């Protein structure tokens, strides 16, 4: 059965001798575009077709609605079908052609009613088939399951659905050449906001060198702005020696590439060649600072702390216990039953402080572990009869081991808080780090009840790193310009260390003498909280907004000072962004991609790295760069409250309702040897004054979660790589686990 005639022919006739001309029955106009153009002539819905002056209103409305419904149907066809869409899934029926004489009604034959059970069942079957075929490709290609978590997958699926049936997959050439170029341009557009911020407020140039598992020496260069970090380039530096002069030449090259007028400072690790290169940079560019990476310095603090004999032994024992348990599947399952499926090793989104995190896992699971090693399941197992099993049992029941674990957690908790601060992006840490280090020391002292002999060795290690590496004029200026700290310290103007640091930064970063004068002119207004600085809302928001954001909103009374403050307070303290995505390079520099030329490889790294950094910045309010969930670490506030003291746990009963205590068990098993006495110190140590970073009074920082990642795969190597060598050598140029650093000896 053929189609019914088009309703347009009811009001027009074909012009003889022509192919597409139609004569209007109302006005006599001759359309040359066929029946469709004639219907637009009647509907008055196109600016490109003349309007019929004599068309009746009902005919005009009929054709207008006809075109509207046709357009809606086309849009629905090009959309991803949802459960609420009208679809014809089983029959390929033709649309009924409405007739003007039938009351202008339009119908649809076949298909299922929207929302009906049949419609939902068909949709379910179609999705199942599509997902099955997609997963088959995923399995064939060997792609990791976490690739489904990327936010770019959803739009890709929707775009395929909009195309409809018959879409061919991209070709090998398309993926390698034209699409790669388009994506590089798309990534550059994403970073346009970073470029604007860089030009307005300046930036930090971050660099980090590392050697991958294939022996290649790579140096990552990134730029950090108030809008987050962006990757510039990865340099294969395998072919030349990493001396201070060579590193300076490389830094100079990227300073010119980024724009020397925009670079405020360079952030690297504290390797000797980087220190030398940093001095050369400051000599050539008087307005640029070189500062060491704060996260790297704190990591070195952790490493030095775990070279103290009692903490070193505790860490080695913890690693031995983990190695024994994790190499035996049955024993591992037994442990997980007692710990509630929690593991003793919880890799985090950072390579730093892994030793502390390992011991904090033990601390969190102490009761479960001791319960396990005194249970019938353990005593009846074959492991209890093995030499390694008995040694593991003795460690878990040994009071001195847990005393040293407690010491490590008390020391590591506050330092971990500082690390969280400097490694985050939610609030740039420059305005906080100067104060945060003093607060960390106060918390450590408080956790030991201010008994100096217990923590003096720890303070010596912290001060050695802080005074020579992190104590910089920029940090002092950041403290002064942070309203949440400045206005709560009435004696800050008497602190020569802070004020001189501020003036030093003004002299170095201001473009000329006139700008210096305007900055100094604005300081009294800020100091006295005058004009906008003194508005009630400005006072209320001092501790609620990031310092740089506060200056943007309330610094208009001193515009030149405002720009200077934002420039300082927006700076990052860490180059860990360079290190965070080493897995990007491990993935892209893999054997599967050895045939890629260097340009394509650089483009792939540029795309993947910057998209990962953008995701991390966008998630800065919802994630923490150090993942310490599942009870594997105590709440940071608990260190201040001193809740980690648990000397009485040795008197806790092994089983409720019984008199047998863990102290009795330790004595019976021979594990009850004298514990390490933290009071042991020399007479000179007992008489020494408590070491602090500053003598000025402190107001406690707000408990802000200054965290942020990214969806990249974990790059943390096995905790066992952190075992301290027996020679106790302490090298400032320590590399990251699993990688050989490029630093000079």
Short mmCIF file of C-alpha atoms in Angstrom, two decimals, residues 432-658:
data_model
loop_
_atom_site.label_atom_id
_atom_site.label_comp_id
_atom_site.label_asym_id
_atom_site.label_seq_id
_atom_site.Cartn_x
_atom_site.Cartn_y
_atom_site.Cartn_z
CA UNK A 432 49.78 29.09 56.19
CA UNK A 433 53.07 27.16 56.09
CA UNK A 434 55.06 29.64 58.22
CA UNK A 435 52.59 29.23 61.05
CA UNK A 436 51.84 25.57 60.39
CA UNK A 437 55.35 24.39 61.23
CA UNK A 438 55.22 26.08 64.63
CA UNK A 439 51.80 24.58 65.30
CA UNK A 440 53.08 21.13 64.37
CA UNK A 441 55.86 21.44 66.93
CA UNK A 442 53.43 22.65 69.58
CA UNK A 443 51.22 19.62 68.93
CA UNK A 444 54.17 17.23 69.13
CA UNK A 445 55.27 18.77 72.42
CA UNK A 446 51.73 18.61 73.80
CA UNK A 447 51.39 14.92 72.84
CA UNK A 448 54.47 14.22 75.00
CA UNK A 449 53.03 16.38 77.81
CA UNK A 450 55.73 18.99 77.13
CA UNK A 451 58.48 16.76 78.49
CA UNK A 452 61.38 18.03 76.42
CA UNK A 453 63.62 15.00 76.80
CA UNK A 454 61.06 12.93 74.90
CA UNK A 455 60.97 15.07 71.78
CA UNK A 456 64.19 17.11 71.65
CA UNK A 457 65.82 14.78 69.11
CA UNK A 458 62.71 15.10 66.93
CA UNK A 459 62.79 18.91 67.16
CA UNK A 460 66.47 18.96 66.20
CA UNK A 461 65.62 17.07 63.00
CA UNK A 462 62.67 19.34 62.18
CA UNK A 463 64.64 22.53 62.84
CA UNK A 464 67.56 21.36 60.73
CA UNK A 465 65.29 20.96 57.70
CA UNK A 466 63.02 23.93 58.38
CA UNK A 467 65.67 26.55 59.13
CA UNK A 468 67.87 25.82 56.14
CA UNK A 469 65.26 24.90 53.53
CA UNK A 470 61.76 26.15 54.29
CA UNK A 471 62.35 29.30 56.31
CA UNK A 472 62.10 31.89 53.50
CA UNK A 473 61.01 35.56 53.17
CA UNK A 474 58.08 34.45 50.98
CA UNK A 475 56.73 32.32 53.80
CA UNK A 476 57.03 35.21 56.27
CA UNK A 477 55.29 37.57 53.84
CA UNK A 478 52.54 34.99 53.36
CA UNK A 479 51.98 34.92 57.12
CA UNK A 480 51.77 38.72 57.33
CA UNK A 481 49.31 38.98 54.43
CA UNK A 482 47.05 36.15 55.65
CA UNK A 483 44.20 38.05 57.39
CA UNK A 484 43.10 35.05 59.45
CA UNK A 485 46.55 35.00 61.12
CA UNK A 486 47.64 38.63 60.99
CA UNK A 487 44.67 40.16 62.78
CA UNK A 488 44.79 37.57 65.56
CA UNK A 489 48.42 38.22 66.47
CA UNK A 490 48.65 41.71 68.04
CA UNK A 491 52.44 41.42 68.32
CA UNK A 492 53.12 40.62 64.69
CA UNK A 493 54.44 44.13 63.96
CA UNK A 494 57.12 43.57 66.62
CA UNK A 495 58.29 40.37 64.94
CA UNK A 496 61.38 41.42 63.01
CA UNK A 497 61.53 38.04 61.26
CA UNK A 498 58.07 38.47 59.72
CA UNK A 499 58.27 42.18 58.92
CA UNK A 500 61.74 41.95 57.36
CA UNK A 501 60.55 39.02 55.25
CA UNK A 502 57.62 41.10 54.00
CA UNK A 503 59.79 44.10 53.11
CA UNK A 504 62.31 41.86 51.39
CA UNK A 505 59.55 40.42 49.17
CA UNK A 506 58.20 43.86 48.33
CA UNK A 507 61.65 45.02 47.25
CA UNK A 508 62.23 41.87 45.16
CA UNK A 509 58.82 41.42 43.52
CA UNK A 510 57.73 45.03 42.90
CA UNK A 511 58.45 46.10 39.33
CA UNK A 512 59.83 49.54 40.19
CA UNK A 513 60.26 52.04 43.01
CA UNK A 514 56.89 53.67 42.33
CA UNK A 515 55.11 50.35 42.80
CA UNK A 516 57.05 49.75 46.03
CA UNK A 517 55.88 53.11 47.37
CA UNK A 518 52.25 52.37 46.50
CA UNK A 519 52.46 48.98 48.23
CA UNK A 520 53.92 50.56 51.38
CA UNK A 521 51.26 53.29 51.23
CA UNK A 522 48.54 50.65 51.38
CA UNK A 523 50.00 48.80 54.39
CA UNK A 524 48.64 51.21 57.07
CA UNK A 525 45.12 50.78 55.68
CA UNK A 526 45.46 47.00 55.93
CA UNK A 527 47.18 47.22 59.31
CA UNK A 528 44.43 49.31 60.83
CA UNK A 529 41.59 47.40 59.14
CA UNK A 530 40.35 50.66 57.64
CA UNK A 531 37.84 51.29 54.84
CA UNK A 532 36.76 48.05 53.14
CA UNK A 533 39.23 46.04 55.24
CA UNK A 534 37.17 46.95 58.29
CA UNK A 535 33.73 46.09 56.95
CA UNK A 536 31.93 43.57 59.20
CA UNK A 537 31.61 41.10 56.34
CA UNK A 538 35.34 41.44 55.55
CA UNK A 539 36.16 40.64 59.18
CA UNK A 540 33.79 37.69 59.22
CA UNK A 541 35.29 36.21 56.04
CA UNK A 542 38.94 36.43 57.13
CA UNK A 543 39.01 32.80 58.24
CA UNK A 544 36.44 31.48 55.78
CA UNK A 545 37.96 32.46 52.45
CA UNK A 546 41.34 31.49 51.08
CA UNK A 547 43.67 34.45 51.75
CA UNK A 548 44.14 35.30 48.07
CA UNK A 549 40.39 35.16 47.49
CA UNK A 550 39.81 37.42 50.52
CA UNK A 551 42.15 40.02 49.04
CA UNK A 552 40.34 39.83 45.70
CA UNK A 553 37.03 40.61 47.37
CA UNK A 554 38.01 43.07 50.11
CA UNK A 555 41.35 44.61 49.08
CA UNK A 556 40.05 47.43 46.86
CA UNK A 557 41.06 50.09 49.41
CA UNK A 558 44.72 49.33 48.61
CA UNK A 559 44.74 48.14 44.96
CA UNK A 560 48.52 47.89 44.48
CA UNK A 561 48.95 46.08 47.79
CA UNK A 562 46.05 43.83 46.82
CA UNK A 563 47.75 42.73 43.61
CA UNK A 564 50.99 42.11 45.49
CA UNK A 565 49.21 40.11 48.21
CA UNK A 566 47.39 37.94 45.68
CA UNK A 567 50.68 37.34 43.87
CA UNK A 568 52.32 36.06 47.07
CA UNK A 569 49.37 34.19 48.56
CA UNK A 570 48.57 32.34 45.32
CA UNK A 571 51.96 30.63 45.19
CA UNK A 572 52.31 26.92 45.75
CA UNK A 573 54.85 25.56 48.24
CA UNK A 574 55.37 22.19 46.63
CA UNK A 575 56.47 20.67 43.35
CA UNK A 576 54.63 17.44 44.14
CA UNK A 577 52.35 18.10 41.17
CA UNK A 578 55.32 17.13 39.02
CA UNK A 579 55.61 13.81 40.82
CA UNK A 580 51.96 12.98 41.35
CA UNK A 581 51.37 11.69 37.86
CA UNK A 582 54.53 9.75 37.15
CA UNK A 583 52.17 6.91 36.22
CA UNK A 584 51.15 9.04 33.23
CA UNK A 585 54.64 8.63 31.87
CA UNK A 586 54.95 5.00 32.88
CA UNK A 587 51.76 4.36 30.93
CA UNK A 588 52.56 6.43 27.86
CA UNK A 589 56.26 5.52 27.74
CA UNK A 590 55.40 1.82 27.68
CA UNK A 591 56.51 -0.92 25.33
CA UNK A 592 53.20 -0.66 23.52
CA UNK A 593 54.08 2.88 22.48
CA UNK A 594 57.75 2.53 21.58
CA UNK A 595 56.95 3.15 17.91
CA UNK A 596 55.45 6.57 18.60
CA UNK A 597 57.63 9.45 17.46
CA UNK A 598 58.62 12.00 20.10
CA UNK A 599 56.12 14.63 18.92
CA UNK A 600 53.12 12.31 19.27
CA UNK A 601 54.42 11.09 22.62
CA UNK A 602 54.77 14.65 23.90
CA UNK A 603 51.25 15.47 22.68
CA UNK A 604 49.81 12.44 24.48
CA UNK A 605 51.56 13.37 27.72
CA UNK A 606 50.46 16.99 27.36
CA UNK A 607 46.81 15.95 26.94
CA UNK A 608 46.65 13.28 29.62
CA UNK A 609 48.71 15.14 32.23
CA UNK A 610 46.84 18.45 31.92
CA UNK A 611 43.43 16.81 31.94
CA UNK A 612 44.43 14.95 35.10
CA UNK A 613 45.64 18.19 36.71
CA UNK A 614 42.40 19.92 35.73
CA UNK A 615 40.34 17.14 37.31
CA UNK A 616 42.39 17.45 40.45
CA UNK A 617 41.82 21.20 40.62
CA UNK A 618 38.09 20.83 39.96
CA UNK A 619 37.82 18.27 42.78
CA UNK A 620 39.85 20.37 45.24
CA UNK A 621 36.84 20.85 47.54
CA UNK A 622 35.95 17.18 47.76
CA UNK A 623 39.15 15.16 47.93
CA UNK A 624 42.29 14.95 50.00
CA UNK A 625 45.62 14.26 48.31
CA UNK A 626 46.48 11.81 51.08
CA UNK A 627 43.90 9.05 51.22
CA UNK A 628 43.83 7.78 54.79
CA UNK A 629 40.39 6.31 55.13
CA UNK A 630 39.02 3.06 56.54
CA UNK A 631 40.32 3.90 59.99
CA UNK A 632 43.96 3.60 58.97
CA UNK A 633 44.85 6.86 60.65
CA UNK A 634 43.58 8.80 63.61
CA UNK A 635 41.80 12.11 63.21
CA UNK A 636 44.45 14.88 63.16
CA UNK A 637 42.68 16.68 66.02
CA UNK A 638 43.28 13.70 68.26
CA UNK A 639 47.01 14.37 68.52
CA UNK A 640 46.37 17.69 70.21
CA UNK A 641 43.93 16.14 72.62
CA UNK A 642 46.49 13.53 73.56
CA UNK A 643 44.15 10.61 72.96
CA UNK A 644 46.95 8.47 71.57
CA UNK A 645 48.28 7.81 75.06
CA UNK A 646 47.46 4.21 75.82
CA UNK A 647 49.94 3.10 78.44
CA UNK A 648 47.14 1.29 80.28
CA UNK A 649 46.36 -1.02 77.36
CA UNK A 650 48.75 -3.65 78.72
CA UNK A 651 46.26 -4.13 81.55
CA UNK A 652 43.36 -4.59 79.14
CA UNK A 653 41.80 -8.10 79.22
CA UNK A 654 42.45 -10.40 76.29
CA UNK A 655 38.88 -11.67 76.50
CA UNK A 656 36.05 -9.78 78.13
CA UNK A 657 35.10 -11.12 81.54
CA UNK A 658 38.50 -12.75 82.15
#
